[in-house]
Short mmCIF file of C-alpha atoms in Angstrom, two decimals:
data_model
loop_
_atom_site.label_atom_id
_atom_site.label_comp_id
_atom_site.label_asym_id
_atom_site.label_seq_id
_atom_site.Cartn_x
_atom_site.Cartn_y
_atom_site.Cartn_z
CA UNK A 1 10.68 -7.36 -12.01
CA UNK A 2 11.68 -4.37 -10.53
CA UNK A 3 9.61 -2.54 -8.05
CA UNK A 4 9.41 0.65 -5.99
CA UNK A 5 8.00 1.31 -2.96
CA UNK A 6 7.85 5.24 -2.75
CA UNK A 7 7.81 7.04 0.48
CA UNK A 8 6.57 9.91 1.10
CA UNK A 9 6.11 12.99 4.13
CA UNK A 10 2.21 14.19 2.29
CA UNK A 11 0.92 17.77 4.09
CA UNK A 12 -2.24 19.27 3.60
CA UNK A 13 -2.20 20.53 0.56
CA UNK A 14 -2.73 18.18 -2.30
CA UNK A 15 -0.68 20.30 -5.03
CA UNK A 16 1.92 20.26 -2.84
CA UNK A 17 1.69 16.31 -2.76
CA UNK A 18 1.34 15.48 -6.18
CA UNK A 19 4.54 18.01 -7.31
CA UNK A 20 6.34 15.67 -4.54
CA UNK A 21 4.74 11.92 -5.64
CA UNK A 22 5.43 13.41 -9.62
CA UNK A 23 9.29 13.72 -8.73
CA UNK A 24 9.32 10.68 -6.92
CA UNK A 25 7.71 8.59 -9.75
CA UNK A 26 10.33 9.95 -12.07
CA UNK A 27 12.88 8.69 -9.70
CA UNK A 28 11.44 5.30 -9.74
CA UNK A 29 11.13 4.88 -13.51
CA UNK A 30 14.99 6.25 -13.96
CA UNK A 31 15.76 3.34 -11.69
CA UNK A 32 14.12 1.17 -14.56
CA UNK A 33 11.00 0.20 -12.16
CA UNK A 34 8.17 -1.36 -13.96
CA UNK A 35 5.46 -1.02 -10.72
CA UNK A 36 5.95 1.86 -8.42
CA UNK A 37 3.85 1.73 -5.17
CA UNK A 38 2.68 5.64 -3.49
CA UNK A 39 1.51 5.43 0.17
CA UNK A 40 -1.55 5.74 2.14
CA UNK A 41 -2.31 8.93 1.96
CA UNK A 42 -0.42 10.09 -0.69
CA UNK A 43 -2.62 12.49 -1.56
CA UNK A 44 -3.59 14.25 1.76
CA UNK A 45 -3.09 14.02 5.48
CA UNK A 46 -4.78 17.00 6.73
CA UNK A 47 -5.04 18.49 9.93
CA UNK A 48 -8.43 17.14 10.01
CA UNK A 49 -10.27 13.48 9.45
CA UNK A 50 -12.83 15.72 7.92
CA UNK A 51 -10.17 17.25 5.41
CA UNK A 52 -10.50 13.82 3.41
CA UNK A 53 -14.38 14.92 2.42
CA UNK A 54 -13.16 17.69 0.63
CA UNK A 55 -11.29 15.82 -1.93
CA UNK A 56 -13.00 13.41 -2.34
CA UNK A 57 -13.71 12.10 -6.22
CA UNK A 58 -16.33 9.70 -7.77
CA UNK A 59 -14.51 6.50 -9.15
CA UNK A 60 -13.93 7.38 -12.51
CA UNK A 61 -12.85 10.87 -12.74
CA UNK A 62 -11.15 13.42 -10.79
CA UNK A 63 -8.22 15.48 -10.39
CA UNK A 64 -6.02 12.97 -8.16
CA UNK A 65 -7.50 10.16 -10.93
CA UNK A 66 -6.44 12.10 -13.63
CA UNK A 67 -2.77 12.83 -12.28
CA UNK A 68 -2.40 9.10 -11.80
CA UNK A 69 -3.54 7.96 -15.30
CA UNK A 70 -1.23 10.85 -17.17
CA UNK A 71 1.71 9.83 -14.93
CA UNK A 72 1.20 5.91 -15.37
CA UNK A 73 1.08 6.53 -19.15
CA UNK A 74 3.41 9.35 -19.46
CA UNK A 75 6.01 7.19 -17.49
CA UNK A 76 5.35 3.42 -18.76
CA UNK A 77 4.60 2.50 -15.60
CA UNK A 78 2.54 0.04 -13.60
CA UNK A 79 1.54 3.10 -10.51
CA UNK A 80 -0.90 2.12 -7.62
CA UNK A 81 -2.26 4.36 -5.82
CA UNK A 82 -2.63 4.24 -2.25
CA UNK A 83 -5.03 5.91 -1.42
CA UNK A 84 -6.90 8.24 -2.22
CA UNK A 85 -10.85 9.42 -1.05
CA UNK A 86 -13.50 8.16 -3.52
CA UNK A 87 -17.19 8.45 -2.81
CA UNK A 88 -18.89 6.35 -0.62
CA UNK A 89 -22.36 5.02 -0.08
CA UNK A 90 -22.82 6.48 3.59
CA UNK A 91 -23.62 10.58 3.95
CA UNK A 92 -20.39 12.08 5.57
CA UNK A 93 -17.89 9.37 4.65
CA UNK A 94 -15.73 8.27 2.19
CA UNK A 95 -14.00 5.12 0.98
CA UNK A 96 -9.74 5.18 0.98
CA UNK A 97 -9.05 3.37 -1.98
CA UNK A 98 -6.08 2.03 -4.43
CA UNK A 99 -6.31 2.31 -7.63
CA UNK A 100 -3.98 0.57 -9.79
CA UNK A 101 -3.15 1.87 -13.29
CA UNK A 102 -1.64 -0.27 -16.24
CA UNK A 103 1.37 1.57 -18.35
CA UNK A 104 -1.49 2.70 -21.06
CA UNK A 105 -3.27 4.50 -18.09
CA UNK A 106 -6.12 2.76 -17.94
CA UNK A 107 -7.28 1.95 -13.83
CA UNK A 108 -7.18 -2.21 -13.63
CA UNK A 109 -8.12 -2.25 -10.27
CA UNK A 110 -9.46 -0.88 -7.35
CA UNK A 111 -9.42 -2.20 -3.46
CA UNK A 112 -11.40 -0.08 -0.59
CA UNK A 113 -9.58 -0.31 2.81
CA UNK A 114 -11.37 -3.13 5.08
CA UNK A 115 -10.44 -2.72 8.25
CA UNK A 116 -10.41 0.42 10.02
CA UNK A 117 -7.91 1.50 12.93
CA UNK A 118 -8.91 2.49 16.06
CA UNK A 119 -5.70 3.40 18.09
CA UNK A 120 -6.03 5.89 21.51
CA UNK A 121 -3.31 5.32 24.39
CA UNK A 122 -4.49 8.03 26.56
CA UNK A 123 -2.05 10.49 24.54
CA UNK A 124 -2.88 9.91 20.86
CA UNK A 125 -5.76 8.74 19.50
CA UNK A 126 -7.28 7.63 15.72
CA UNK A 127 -10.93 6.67 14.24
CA UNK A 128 -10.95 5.85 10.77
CA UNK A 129 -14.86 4.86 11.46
CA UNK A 130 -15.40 8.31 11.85
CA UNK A 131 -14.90 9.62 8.05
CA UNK A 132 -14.29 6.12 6.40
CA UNK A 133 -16.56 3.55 4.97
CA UNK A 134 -15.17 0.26 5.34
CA UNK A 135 -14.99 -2.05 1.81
CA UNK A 136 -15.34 -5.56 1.86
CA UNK A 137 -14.06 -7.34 -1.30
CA UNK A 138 -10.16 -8.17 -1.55
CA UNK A 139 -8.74 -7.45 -4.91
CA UNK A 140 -6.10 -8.98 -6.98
CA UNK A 141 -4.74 -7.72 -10.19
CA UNK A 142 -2.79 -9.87 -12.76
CA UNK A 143 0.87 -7.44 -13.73
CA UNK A 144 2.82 -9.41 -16.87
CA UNK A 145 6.06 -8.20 -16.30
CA UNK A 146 9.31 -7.64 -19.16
CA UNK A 147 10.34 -11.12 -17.52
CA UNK A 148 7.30 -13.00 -19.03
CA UNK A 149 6.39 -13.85 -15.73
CA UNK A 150 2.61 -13.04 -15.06
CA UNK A 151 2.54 -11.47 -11.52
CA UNK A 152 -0.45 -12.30 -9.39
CA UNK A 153 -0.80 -9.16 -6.83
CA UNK A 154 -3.02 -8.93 -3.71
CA UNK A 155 -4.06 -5.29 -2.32
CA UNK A 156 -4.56 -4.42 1.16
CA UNK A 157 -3.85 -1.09 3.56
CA UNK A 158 -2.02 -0.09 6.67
CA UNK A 159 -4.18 -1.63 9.04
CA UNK A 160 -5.43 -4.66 6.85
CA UNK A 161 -1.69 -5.73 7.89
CA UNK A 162 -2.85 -7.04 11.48
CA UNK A 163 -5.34 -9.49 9.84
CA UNK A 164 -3.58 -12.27 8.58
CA UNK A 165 -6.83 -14.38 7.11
CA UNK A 166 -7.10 -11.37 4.00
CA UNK A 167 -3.75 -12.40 3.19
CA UNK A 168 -3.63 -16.15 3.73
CA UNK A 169 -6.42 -15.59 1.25
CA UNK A 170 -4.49 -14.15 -1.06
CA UNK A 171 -2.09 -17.11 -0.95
CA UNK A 172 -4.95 -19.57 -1.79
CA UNK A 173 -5.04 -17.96 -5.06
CA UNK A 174 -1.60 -18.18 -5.57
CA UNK A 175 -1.09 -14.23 -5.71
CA UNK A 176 2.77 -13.58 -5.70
CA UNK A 177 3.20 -10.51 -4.27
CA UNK A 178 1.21 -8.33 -1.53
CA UNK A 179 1.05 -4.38 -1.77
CA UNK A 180 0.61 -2.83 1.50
CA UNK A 181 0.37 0.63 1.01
CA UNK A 182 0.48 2.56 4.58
CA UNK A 183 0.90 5.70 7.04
CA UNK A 184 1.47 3.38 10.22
CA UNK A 185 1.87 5.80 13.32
CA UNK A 186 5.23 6.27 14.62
CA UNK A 187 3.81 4.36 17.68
CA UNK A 188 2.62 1.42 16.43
CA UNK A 189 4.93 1.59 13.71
CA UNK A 190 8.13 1.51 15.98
CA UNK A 191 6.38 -1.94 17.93
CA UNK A 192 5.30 -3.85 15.15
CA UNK A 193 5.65 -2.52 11.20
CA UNK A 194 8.40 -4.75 9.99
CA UNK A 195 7.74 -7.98 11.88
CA UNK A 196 4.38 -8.32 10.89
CA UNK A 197 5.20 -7.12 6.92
CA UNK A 198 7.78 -9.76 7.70
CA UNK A 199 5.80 -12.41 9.26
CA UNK A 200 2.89 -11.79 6.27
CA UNK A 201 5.82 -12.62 3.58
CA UNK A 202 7.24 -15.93 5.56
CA UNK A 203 3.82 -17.71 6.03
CA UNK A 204 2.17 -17.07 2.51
CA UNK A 205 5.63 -17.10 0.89
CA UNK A 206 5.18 -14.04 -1.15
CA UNK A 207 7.11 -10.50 -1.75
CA UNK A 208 5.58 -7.72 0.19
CA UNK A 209 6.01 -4.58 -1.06
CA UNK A 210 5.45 -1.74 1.65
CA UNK A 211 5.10 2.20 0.61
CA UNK A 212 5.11 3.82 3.68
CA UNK A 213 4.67 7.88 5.12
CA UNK A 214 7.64 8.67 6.88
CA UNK A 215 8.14 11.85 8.58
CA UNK A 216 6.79 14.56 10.79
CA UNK A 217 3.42 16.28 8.96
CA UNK A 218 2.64 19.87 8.86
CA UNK A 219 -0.51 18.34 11.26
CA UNK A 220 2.27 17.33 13.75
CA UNK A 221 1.12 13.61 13.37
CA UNK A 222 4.64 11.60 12.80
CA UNK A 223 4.65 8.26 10.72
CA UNK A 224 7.02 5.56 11.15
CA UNK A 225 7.96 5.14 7.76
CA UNK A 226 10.24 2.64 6.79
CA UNK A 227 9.36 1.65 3.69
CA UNK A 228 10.50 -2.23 2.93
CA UNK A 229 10.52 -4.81 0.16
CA UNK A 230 10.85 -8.28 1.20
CA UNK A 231 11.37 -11.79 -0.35
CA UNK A 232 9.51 -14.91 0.60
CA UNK A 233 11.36 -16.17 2.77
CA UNK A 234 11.50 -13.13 5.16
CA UNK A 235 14.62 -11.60 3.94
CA UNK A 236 14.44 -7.36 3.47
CA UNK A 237 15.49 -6.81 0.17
CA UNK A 238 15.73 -2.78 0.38
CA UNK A 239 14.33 -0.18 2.82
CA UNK A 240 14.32 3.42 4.00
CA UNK A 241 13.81 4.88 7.45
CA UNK A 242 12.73 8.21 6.99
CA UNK A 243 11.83 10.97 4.71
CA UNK A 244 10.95 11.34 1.17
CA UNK A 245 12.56 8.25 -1.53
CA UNK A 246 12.17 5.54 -3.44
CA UNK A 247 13.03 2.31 -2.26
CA UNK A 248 13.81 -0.18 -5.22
CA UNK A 249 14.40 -4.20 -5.81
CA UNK A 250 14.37 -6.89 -8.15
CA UNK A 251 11.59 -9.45 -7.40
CA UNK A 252 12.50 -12.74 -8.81
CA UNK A 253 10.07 -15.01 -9.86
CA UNK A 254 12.35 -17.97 -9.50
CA UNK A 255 13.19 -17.29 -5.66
CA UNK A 256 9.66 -17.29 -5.36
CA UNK A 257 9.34 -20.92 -7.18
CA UNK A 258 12.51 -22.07 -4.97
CA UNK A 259 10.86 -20.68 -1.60
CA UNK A 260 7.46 -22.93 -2.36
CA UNK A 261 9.26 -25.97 -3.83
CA UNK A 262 11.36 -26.33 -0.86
CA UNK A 263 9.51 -25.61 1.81
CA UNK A 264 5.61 -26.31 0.44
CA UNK A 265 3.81 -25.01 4.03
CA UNK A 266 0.79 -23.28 2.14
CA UNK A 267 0.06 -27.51 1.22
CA UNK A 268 -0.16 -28.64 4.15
CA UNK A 269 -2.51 -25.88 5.59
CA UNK A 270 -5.15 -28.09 7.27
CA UNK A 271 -7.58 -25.64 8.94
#
């Protein structure tokens, strides 16, 4: 199966953004992708944590929702959606969600960001508490692929990446590839984005499939970027370093069979 990870550079305005993920879907189904992964954030990065309250859409309908199912079905593609602002429970917050749409358009799946990061180094600093509810249910979605192989998919966030037990989860299940949809800092980003996207691949033996920002925002806030697919076994299949693209592989189901049968670690867990 091939997939895309699309990166993006998202400013405040979420026309703007949606022109730019539109052209960049089109890229990725041209390329003869069948899933095609947007970034955190796709939608908006504001100049303000506050901006995100603006936009925000009840789970079901909405503007961003609506752009997503029409490009999904327009395209023939598998699209998730990372993220986007959906109504939350708590007054003055809201919930940064993926949404996953089928090639019919219809939303399979949904997965509210869990952990929220807190980041300040005396010269930057970050609170998703402050605007953000946290979820707490992981998500998997089943993706049957031209192939005939039935992929098993985990969802998780940006920060989720730092918390191995939501993916070593995942692996009890048996899910076959991880979607980590994410605007990592340029700080953080720079110390530890690909080893630990690496490291979450090697001990669950899974793809990972990263959509990243990657730039320098109209906010002045600069992502890392680097937007990466990568095989069970650690190897980066494809990746960009900065700026808008779409970063594209092949994901074969039998390197994932050969990976397990040969070296069969996720057996002989014993905590």
């Amino acid at each position: 199966m091939k997939v895309a990870a699309i990166q993006m550079v998202s400013t405040g305005t979420v026309s703007d953004n949606l022109r730019q993920a539109q052209g960049l879907l089109e890229q990725a189904a041209a390329a003869g992708a069948e899933l095609a992964v947007l970034p955190e954030y796709f939608c908006l990065i504001g100049q303000h944590d506050a901006d995100k309250l603006a936009i925000q859409e009840p789970f079901g309908d909405g503007p961003i929702q609506r752009f997503l199912a029409d490009a999904a079905r327009r395209l023939g593609l598998w699209i998730v959606g990372g993220t986007l602002p959906l109504t939350a429970t708590e007054p003055g917050r809201v919930f940064n969600s993926v949404l996953a749409y089928n090639p019919q358009g219809e939303c399979v799946a949904r997965y509210d960001k869990i952990h929220l990061f807190r980041f300040d180094n005396g010269r930057e600093a970050y609170d998703e508490s402050r605007v953000l509810q946290r979820g707490n249910l992981p998500t998997r979605l089943t993706l049957p692929s031209r192939d005939g192989h039935t992929w098993l998919v985990g969802l998780s966030v940006c920060y989720d990446l730092r918390f191995p037990e939501l993916y070593r989860g995942y692996a009890q299940d048996g899910v076959d590839l991880i979607l980590v949809p994410s605007a990592f800092t340029h700080t953080t980003g720079q110390a530890h984005w690909e080893v630990l996207l690496r490291a979450r691949a090697i001990e669950n033996l899974a793809f990972v499939a990263a959509a990243a920002q990657g730039g320098t925002h109209p906010n002045g806030r600069r992502t890392w970027g680097q937007s990466l697919l990568i095989d069970p076994w650690g190897h980066v299949l494809a990746q960009q370093a900065q700026e808008p693209g779409v970063v594209c592989a092949e994901l074969d189901a039998a390197r994932l069979a050969q990976c397990r049968a040969q070296l069969p670690a996720l057996q002989h867990r014993v905590l």
